[in-house]
Amino acid sequence: MDLTERQRRILAAVVEHHIATGEPIGSKELVAHLKDAPSSATLRNEMNSLCTIGYLSQPHTSAGRVPTSLGYRFYVTELMKHGRLPEDTKQMIDDRLERAERDAESLSQAAGELLSDVTGLPSLSAYVAHESAVVKRVRLTPLGGRMYMMVLMVSDGQIRSRICRAPGVMDTAQIQLFEDIVRKQVEGKLLTELTPATVQNLMVAAGMEALTLAPFFQYLLSMLHQICEDRLCVNGESNLFSMLSEPQKAERLLSFIQRKDGMLSVISHMDGPVGVVFGNQTAFSELSPSAVIVARYGVGSNGIGRIGVIGPTRMSYDRIIPSVEYLAERLTGLMSKSLHDLEG
């Protein structure tokens, strides 16, 4: 529903007051918060109209108004002035991410810890498998003796490595055979196409070297299965108890997050590069006192990662959204660079 300019100003003022204080605001007090404010009676009528359409509510008959989740959503999408992330915060984020390992999982973990530190809220970092991802490259590098490093690169920006132990020392020809077979039968294939039957096909292609190469084919299949699994990591869980006044609600919310499936379903279906999900607009009652700000990251058109925070509905969106956006941008950039360097 379209709001008049006056209603937009009133809604913005009520939301910003509620974020700052957590308290309802009445029409008389609102006069002091608006430039060129109309009379208290006019403001009261406008606030009643905003209640009627669901953007404000009145906790008690004699109390002022507070924003609903619909009011918060309209504020975030239509009214809020986006803040700018301070340069020193950007530099701190850049420095800590540069020191992290360059595989997707380590970067995601470092970013989650950073986001919790920056915002003071519990952070969520997740990988959501996408059906269009394909294997780009598999490399096998000798480390000495019977130890080898296998590196797996995927089109969505994920890079995984694993130390592998061979039955015996392999020569250059055997390593080359492994990479040739994988190049023909694995690289360029969708992750969803690679099943346990794939190992049998690789073994057949290996011929007389099947017994020697079999452990590496199994290692590869195990890495592929791990990449195909949805994952969720939470940092700063203890902040839930300071952000929610009732310990029972915090415990209930923490239990919901730790079960993972429900939270993954909420953040994996978000539209756009960054979004806000209000808990009481989901199917999960545990989320009702909270909101989730989450952004996509990853290489290609379908970001495989999610990074965000969960906080009270009345959190400072103008301060927190820029932090989430910046971290997602930096993760995408670092993953793209790592993939390019390994392909070079």
Tab-separated table of C-alpha atoms in Angstrom:
chain	number	residue	atom	x	y	z
A	1	MET	CA	0.000	0.000	0.000
A	2	ASP	CA	1.310	3.468	-0.875
A	3	LEU	CA	1.893	5.845	2.010
A	4	THR	CA	1.659	9.613	1.907
A	5	GLU	CA	4.852	11.569	2.475
A	6	ARG	CA	3.652	12.482	5.955
A	7	GLN	CA	2.907	8.852	6.819
A	8	ARG	CA	6.346	7.822	5.576
A	9	ARG	CA	7.994	10.414	7.824
A	10	ILE	CA	5.893	9.327	10.799
A	11	LEU	CA	6.650	5.634	10.276
A	12	ALA	CA	10.389	6.328	9.931
A	13	ALA	CA	10.371	8.384	13.141
A	14	VAL	CA	8.496	5.701	15.099
A	15	VAL	CA	10.830	2.943	13.884
A	16	GLU	CA	13.974	4.935	14.658
A	17	HIS	CA	12.668	5.830	18.114
A	18	HIS	CA	11.838	2.195	18.820
A	19	ILE	CA	15.282	1.021	17.645
A	20	ALA	CA	16.955	3.583	19.904
A	21	THR	CA	14.824	3.099	23.028
A	22	GLY	CA	12.687	-0.027	22.703
A	23	GLU	CA	9.761	2.056	23.961
A	24	PRO	CA	6.414	3.040	22.408
A	25	ILE	CA	5.999	6.644	21.315
A	26	GLY	CA	2.857	8.762	21.529
A	27	SER	CA	1.690	11.578	19.278
A	28	LYS	CA	2.713	14.332	21.726
A	29	GLU	CA	6.259	12.996	22.001
A	30	LEU	CA	6.444	12.428	18.259
A	31	VAL	CA	5.973	16.162	17.618
A	32	ALA	CA	9.527	16.735	18.878
A	33	HIS	CA	10.940	14.107	16.503
A	34	LEU	CA	9.513	15.530	13.258
A	35	LYS	CA	10.586	18.625	11.396
A	36	ASP	CA	7.613	20.891	10.642
A	37	ALA	CA	5.408	18.511	12.594
A	38	PRO	CA	1.626	18.871	12.366
A	39	SER	CA	-0.507	18.991	15.495
A	40	SER	CA	-0.583	16.175	17.999
A	41	ALA	CA	-4.176	15.386	16.991
A	42	THR	CA	-3.205	15.075	13.322
A	43	LEU	CA	-0.293	12.814	14.213
A	44	ARG	CA	-2.589	10.662	16.339
A	45	ASN	CA	-4.972	10.213	13.390
A	46	GLU	CA	-2.111	9.315	11.046
A	47	MET	CA	-0.725	6.820	13.553
A	48	ASN	CA	-4.170	5.248	13.827
A	49	SER	CA	-4.208	4.870	10.043
A	50	LEU	CA	-0.782	3.203	10.139
A	51	CYS	CA	-2.142	0.821	12.803
A	52	THR	CA	-5.130	-0.004	10.607
A	53	ILE	CA	-2.923	-1.049	7.673
A	54	GLY	CA	-0.635	-3.087	9.946
A	55	TYR	CA	2.539	-0.970	10.084
A	56	LEU	CA	2.146	0.139	13.712
A	57	SER	CA	0.563	-1.413	16.785
A	58	GLN	CA	-0.493	-0.156	20.209
A	59	PRO	CA	0.716	-2.456	23.015
A	60	HIS	CA	-1.818	-1.018	25.506
A	61	THR	CA	-4.836	1.230	25.160
A	62	SER	CA	-3.133	4.166	26.842
A	63	ALA	CA	0.328	3.488	25.356
A	64	GLY	CA	2.023	4.940	22.341
A	65	ARG	CA	2.750	3.029	19.129
A	66	VAL	CA	5.480	0.615	18.137
A	67	PRO	CA	6.330	-0.696	14.666
A	68	THR	CA	5.193	-4.150	13.569
A	69	SER	CA	7.387	-6.442	11.472
A	70	LEU	CA	5.519	-5.104	8.419
A	71	GLY	CA	6.421	-1.587	9.509
A	72	TYR	CA	10.034	-2.583	9.982
A	73	ARG	CA	10.088	-4.240	6.556
A	74	PHE	CA	8.717	-1.101	4.881
A	75	TYR	CA	11.251	0.993	6.755
A	76	VAL	CA	14.191	-1.201	5.707
A	77	THR	CA	13.162	-1.451	2.036
A	78	GLU	CA	11.719	2.039	1.455
A	79	LEU	CA	12.694	4.564	4.113
A	80	MET	CA	16.027	3.724	5.710
A	81	LYS	CA	19.118	5.736	4.878
A	82	HIS	CA	21.954	3.245	4.449
A	83	GLY	CA	24.924	3.894	6.673
A	84	ARG	CA	28.537	3.654	5.535
A	85	LEU	CA	30.951	1.186	6.997
A	86	PRO	CA	33.845	3.086	8.642
A	87	GLU	CA	37.170	2.772	6.811
A	88	ASP	CA	38.945	1.420	9.883
A	89	THR	CA	36.335	-1.356	10.132
A	90	LYS	CA	36.838	-2.195	6.459
A	91	GLN	CA	40.591	-2.333	6.991
A	92	MET	CA	40.219	-4.611	10.006
A	93	ILE	CA	37.969	-6.952	8.004
A	94	ASP	CA	40.395	-6.964	5.076
A	95	ASP	CA	43.389	-7.709	7.307
A	96	ARG	CA	41.737	-10.621	9.101
A	97	LEU	CA	40.370	-12.177	5.930
A	98	GLU	CA	43.778	-11.897	4.251
A	99	ARG	CA	45.271	-13.949	7.095
A	100	ALA	CA	42.643	-16.699	6.763
A	101	GLU	CA	43.204	-19.839	4.722
A	102	ARG	CA	41.977	-19.423	1.162
A	103	ASP	CA	39.621	-22.385	0.959
A	104	ALA	CA	35.905	-21.534	1.059
A	105	GLU	CA	35.229	-23.150	4.431
A	106	SER	CA	38.058	-21.357	6.265
A	107	LEU	CA	37.101	-18.022	4.720
A	108	SER	CA	33.462	-18.527	5.686
A	109	GLN	CA	34.425	-19.393	9.275
A	110	ALA	CA	36.703	-16.342	9.565
A	111	ALA	CA	33.986	-14.094	8.108
A	112	GLY	CA	31.406	-15.415	10.581
A	113	GLU	CA	33.696	-14.706	13.543
A	114	LEU	CA	34.408	-11.234	12.164
A	115	LEU	CA	30.754	-10.387	11.656
A	116	SER	CA	29.867	-11.380	15.213
A	117	ASP	CA	32.736	-9.232	16.521
A	118	VAL	CA	31.726	-6.219	14.410
A	119	THR	CA	27.978	-6.332	15.139
A	120	GLY	CA	27.870	-7.867	18.619
A	121	LEU	CA	25.222	-10.296	17.354
A	122	PRO	CA	25.226	-14.029	16.632
A	123	SER	CA	26.431	-14.593	13.076
A	124	LEU	CA	25.405	-17.246	10.569
A	125	SER	CA	27.666	-18.534	7.810
A	126	ALA	CA	26.321	-21.218	5.526
A	127	TYR	CA	26.943	-23.127	2.337
A	128	VAL	CA	23.874	-23.969	0.263
A	129	ALA	CA	24.523	-26.575	-2.416
A	130	HIS	CA	23.453	-25.577	-5.922
A	131	GLU	CA	22.480	-28.035	-8.625
A	132	SER	CA	24.316	-26.143	-11.378
A	133	ALA	CA	27.804	-26.430	-9.801
A	134	VAL	CA	30.359	-28.457	-11.776
A	135	VAL	CA	33.840	-29.781	-11.064
A	136	LYS	CA	36.429	-27.489	-12.646
A	137	ARG	CA	39.769	-29.026	-11.737
A	138	VAL	CA	41.305	-31.842	-9.667
A	139	ARG	CA	45.036	-31.829	-8.923
A	140	LEU	CA	47.218	-34.397	-7.179
A	141	THR	CA	50.586	-33.237	-5.849
A	142	PRO	CA	53.290	-35.439	-4.196
A	143	LEU	CA	54.274	-34.338	-0.681
A	144	GLY	CA	56.965	-36.944	-0.084
A	145	GLY	CA	56.901	-40.650	0.672
A	146	ARG	CA	53.387	-41.995	0.277
A	147	MET	CA	51.638	-38.700	1.063
A	148	TYR	CA	49.850	-36.600	-1.588
A	149	MET	CA	47.753	-33.427	-1.635
A	150	MET	CA	44.480	-33.556	-3.588
A	151	VAL	CA	42.923	-30.199	-4.512
A	152	LEU	CA	39.356	-29.990	-5.804
A	153	MET	CA	37.996	-26.822	-7.450
A	154	VAL	CA	34.298	-26.252	-8.171
A	155	SER	CA	32.677	-23.700	-10.477
A	156	ASP	CA	30.864	-21.962	-7.595
A	157	GLY	CA	34.194	-20.950	-6.056
A	158	GLN	CA	34.675	-23.726	-3.561
A	159	ILE	CA	38.170	-25.107	-3.186
A	160	ARG	CA	38.840	-28.168	-1.054
A	161	SER	CA	42.145	-29.859	-0.264
A	162	ARG	CA	42.943	-33.122	1.477
A	163	ILE	CA	46.068	-35.033	2.464
A	164	CYS	CA	45.889	-38.534	0.951
A	165	ARG	CA	47.929	-41.630	1.774
A	166	ALA	CA	48.755	-44.038	-1.066
A	167	PRO	CA	49.372	-47.802	-0.743
A	168	GLY	CA	52.864	-47.159	-2.073
A	169	VAL	CA	55.001	-44.480	-3.694
A	170	MET	CA	53.576	-43.553	-7.108
A	171	ASP	CA	55.604	-42.511	-10.115
A	172	THR	CA	54.891	-39.562	-12.398
A	173	ALA	CA	53.098	-41.751	-14.945
A	174	GLN	CA	50.615	-43.014	-12.340
A	175	ILE	CA	49.859	-39.482	-11.131
A	176	GLN	CA	49.379	-38.377	-14.716
A	177	LEU	CA	47.047	-41.314	-15.356
A	178	PHE	CA	44.912	-40.358	-12.352
A	179	GLU	CA	44.610	-36.754	-13.559
A	180	ASP	CA	43.874	-37.823	-17.152
A	181	ILE	CA	41.059	-40.154	-16.048
A	182	VAL	CA	39.566	-37.513	-13.767
A	183	ARG	CA	39.819	-34.878	-16.492
A	184	LYS	CA	37.806	-37.045	-18.873
A	185	GLN	CA	35.224	-38.488	-16.496
A	186	VAL	CA	34.846	-35.988	-13.631
A	187	GLU	CA	35.864	-32.469	-14.655
A	188	GLY	CA	33.032	-30.552	-16.283
A	189	LYS	CA	30.393	-32.814	-14.709
A	190	LEU	CA	27.622	-31.594	-12.417
A	191	LEU	CA	28.237	-32.438	-8.770
A	192	THR	CA	24.859	-34.175	-8.718
A	193	GLU	CA	25.995	-36.538	-11.481
A	194	LEU	CA	28.888	-37.952	-9.460
A	195	THR	CA	27.708	-40.971	-7.469
A	196	PRO	CA	29.348	-44.109	-6.005
A	197	ALA	CA	28.932	-45.681	-9.459
A	198	THR	CA	31.398	-43.045	-10.706
A	199	VAL	CA	34.182	-44.763	-8.729
A	200	GLN	CA	33.494	-48.031	-10.532
A	201	ASN	CA	33.805	-46.277	-13.882
A	202	LEU	CA	37.070	-44.665	-12.814
A	203	MET	CA	38.427	-48.019	-11.669
A	204	VAL	CA	37.594	-49.582	-15.031
A	205	ALA	CA	39.347	-46.723	-16.828
A	206	ALA	CA	42.449	-47.227	-14.630
A	207	GLY	CA	42.910	-50.794	-15.870
A	208	MET	CA	46.058	-52.408	-14.425
A	209	GLU	CA	46.566	-49.413	-12.111
A	210	ALA	CA	43.108	-49.712	-10.532
A	211	LEU	CA	44.360	-51.014	-7.163
A	212	THR	CA	46.968	-48.271	-6.901
A	213	LEU	CA	44.560	-45.454	-7.796
A	214	ALA	CA	41.468	-46.778	-5.970
A	215	PRO	CA	42.178	-44.914	-2.675
A	216	PHE	CA	42.441	-41.617	-4.566
A	217	PHE	CA	39.134	-42.190	-6.337
A	218	GLN	CA	37.529	-42.831	-2.923
A	219	TYR	CA	39.118	-39.696	-1.457
A	220	LEU	CA	37.764	-37.703	-4.393
A	221	LEU	CA	34.234	-39.072	-4.001
A	222	SER	CA	34.308	-38.290	-0.264
A	223	MET	CA	35.322	-34.679	-0.974
A	224	LEU	CA	32.541	-34.362	-3.566
A	225	HIS	CA	29.961	-35.622	-1.079
A	226	GLN	CA	31.111	-33.101	1.545
A	227	ILE	CA	30.825	-30.262	-0.959
A	228	CYS	CA	27.265	-31.306	-1.850
A	229	GLU	CA	26.071	-31.072	1.775
A	230	ASP	CA	24.380	-27.931	3.100
A	231	ARG	CA	26.277	-26.563	6.102
A	232	LEU	CA	25.615	-23.947	8.768
A	233	CYS	CA	28.059	-22.440	11.266
A	234	VAL	CA	27.074	-20.111	14.120
A	235	ASN	CA	29.356	-17.704	16.009
A	236	GLY	CA	28.596	-15.616	19.075
A	237	GLU	CA	25.674	-17.747	20.283
A	238	SER	CA	26.048	-16.302	23.796
A	239	ASN	CA	24.909	-12.945	22.411
A	240	LEU	CA	21.414	-14.406	22.087
A	241	PHE	CA	20.979	-14.128	25.854
A	242	SER	CA	21.872	-10.437	25.935
A	243	MET	CA	19.741	-9.545	22.900
A	244	LEU	CA	16.594	-11.286	24.197
A	245	SER	CA	15.274	-10.310	27.623
A	246	GLU	CA	13.721	-13.717	28.328
A	247	PRO	CA	16.235	-16.586	28.744
A	248	GLN	CA	13.604	-19.143	27.722
A	249	LYS	CA	13.160	-17.455	24.332
A	250	ALA	CA	16.927	-17.306	23.864
A	251	GLU	CA	17.293	-21.005	24.701
A	252	ARG	CA	14.452	-21.889	22.331
A	253	LEU	CA	15.983	-19.854	19.528
A	254	LEU	CA	19.452	-21.312	20.139
A	255	SER	CA	18.040	-24.841	20.013
A	256	PHE	CA	16.311	-24.020	16.722
A	257	ILE	CA	19.537	-22.673	15.194
A	258	GLN	CA	21.548	-25.679	16.368
A	259	ARG	CA	19.120	-28.055	14.650
A	260	LYS	CA	20.213	-26.219	11.455
A	261	ASP	CA	17.629	-27.492	8.955
A	262	GLY	CA	15.018	-24.840	9.735
A	263	MET	CA	17.498	-21.972	9.669
A	264	LEU	CA	19.055	-23.242	6.442
A	265	SER	CA	15.633	-23.324	4.806
A	266	VAL	CA	15.012	-19.710	5.861
A	267	ILE	CA	18.271	-18.252	4.577
A	268	SER	CA	18.667	-20.425	1.472
A	269	HIS	CA	15.429	-19.193	-0.113
A	270	MET	CA	16.114	-15.484	0.234
A	271	ASP	CA	15.816	-13.396	-2.937
A	272	GLY	CA	18.417	-10.894	-4.077
A	273	PRO	CA	22.012	-10.331	-2.967
A	274	VAL	CA	21.038	-9.164	0.541
A	275	GLY	CA	17.783	-9.411	2.424
A	276	VAL	CA	16.011	-9.242	5.764
A	277	VAL	CA	13.820	-12.075	7.023
A	278	PHE	CA	11.469	-11.249	9.903
A	279	GLY	CA	10.942	-14.221	12.171
A	280	ASN	CA	7.201	-13.867	12.707
A	281	GLN	CA	6.698	-13.906	8.941
A	282	THR	CA	8.178	-17.413	8.713
A	283	ALA	CA	6.698	-20.794	9.598
A	284	PHE	CA	8.972	-21.072	12.658
A	285	SER	CA	7.606	-19.722	15.936
A	286	GLU	CA	11.096	-19.883	17.495
A	287	LEU	CA	12.151	-17.013	15.221
A	288	SER	CA	9.251	-14.717	16.141
A	289	PRO	CA	11.232	-12.362	18.412
A	290	SER	CA	14.023	-11.891	15.879
A	291	ALA	CA	15.082	-10.930	12.374
A	292	VAL	CA	17.813	-12.259	10.106
A	293	ILE	CA	19.961	-10.125	7.806
A	294	VAL	CA	21.709	-12.288	5.236
A	295	ALA	CA	23.721	-11.810	2.027
A	296	ARG	CA	24.814	-14.170	-0.734
A	297	TYR	CA	28.409	-14.687	-1.767
A	298	GLY	CA	30.261	-16.936	-4.188
A	299	VAL	CA	31.495	-17.165	-7.754
A	300	GLY	CA	28.992	-17.057	-10.632
A	301	SER	CA	25.351	-16.066	-10.796
A	302	ASN	CA	24.224	-18.395	-8.009
A	303	GLY	CA	26.023	-17.548	-4.780
A	304	ILE	CA	26.653	-20.738	-2.841
A	305	GLY	CA	27.352	-19.035	0.468
A	306	ARG	CA	25.286	-17.084	2.955
A	307	ILE	CA	26.658	-14.733	5.581
A	308	GLY	CA	24.526	-12.831	8.047
A	309	VAL	CA	23.366	-12.132	11.582
A	310	ILE	CA	20.344	-12.892	13.702
A	311	GLY	CA	19.200	-10.196	16.076
A	312	PRO	CA	16.170	-8.605	17.710
A	313	THR	CA	13.582	-7.074	15.381
A	314	ARG	CA	14.570	-3.618	16.653
A	315	MET	CA	18.257	-3.846	15.698
A	316	SER	CA	20.130	-1.042	13.893
A	317	TYR	CA	19.616	-2.109	10.288
A	318	ASP	CA	21.369	0.945	8.860
A	319	ARG	CA	24.561	-0.002	10.748
A	320	ILE	CA	24.452	-3.779	10.369
A	321	ILE	CA	23.445	-4.190	6.714
A	322	PRO	CA	26.624	-2.453	5.395
A	323	SER	CA	28.788	-4.863	7.465
A	324	VAL	CA	26.978	-7.898	6.057
A	325	GLU	CA	27.175	-6.539	2.496
A	326	TYR	CA	30.874	-5.726	2.724
A	327	LEU	CA	31.830	-9.131	4.098
A	328	ALA	CA	29.851	-10.871	1.342
A	329	GLU	CA	31.607	-8.751	-1.304
A	330	ARG	CA	35.047	-9.497	0.137
A	331	LEU	CA	34.328	-13.239	0.356
A	332	THR	CA	33.244	-13.321	-3.288
A	333	GLY	CA	36.353	-11.419	-4.332
A	334	LEU	CA	38.757	-13.633	-2.387
A	335	MET	CA	37.121	-16.841	-3.608
A	336	SER	CA	37.279	-15.625	-7.218
A	337	LYS	CA	40.953	-14.730	-6.827
A	338	SER	CA	41.828	-18.086	-5.242
A	339	LEU	CA	40.057	-19.977	-8.017
A	340	HIS	CA	41.838	-17.913	-10.674
A	341	ASP	CA	45.245	-18.426	-9.054
A	342	LEU	CA	44.819	-22.211	-8.881
A	343	GLU	CA	43.607	-22.388	-12.474
A	344	GLY	CA	46.601	-20.395	-13.678
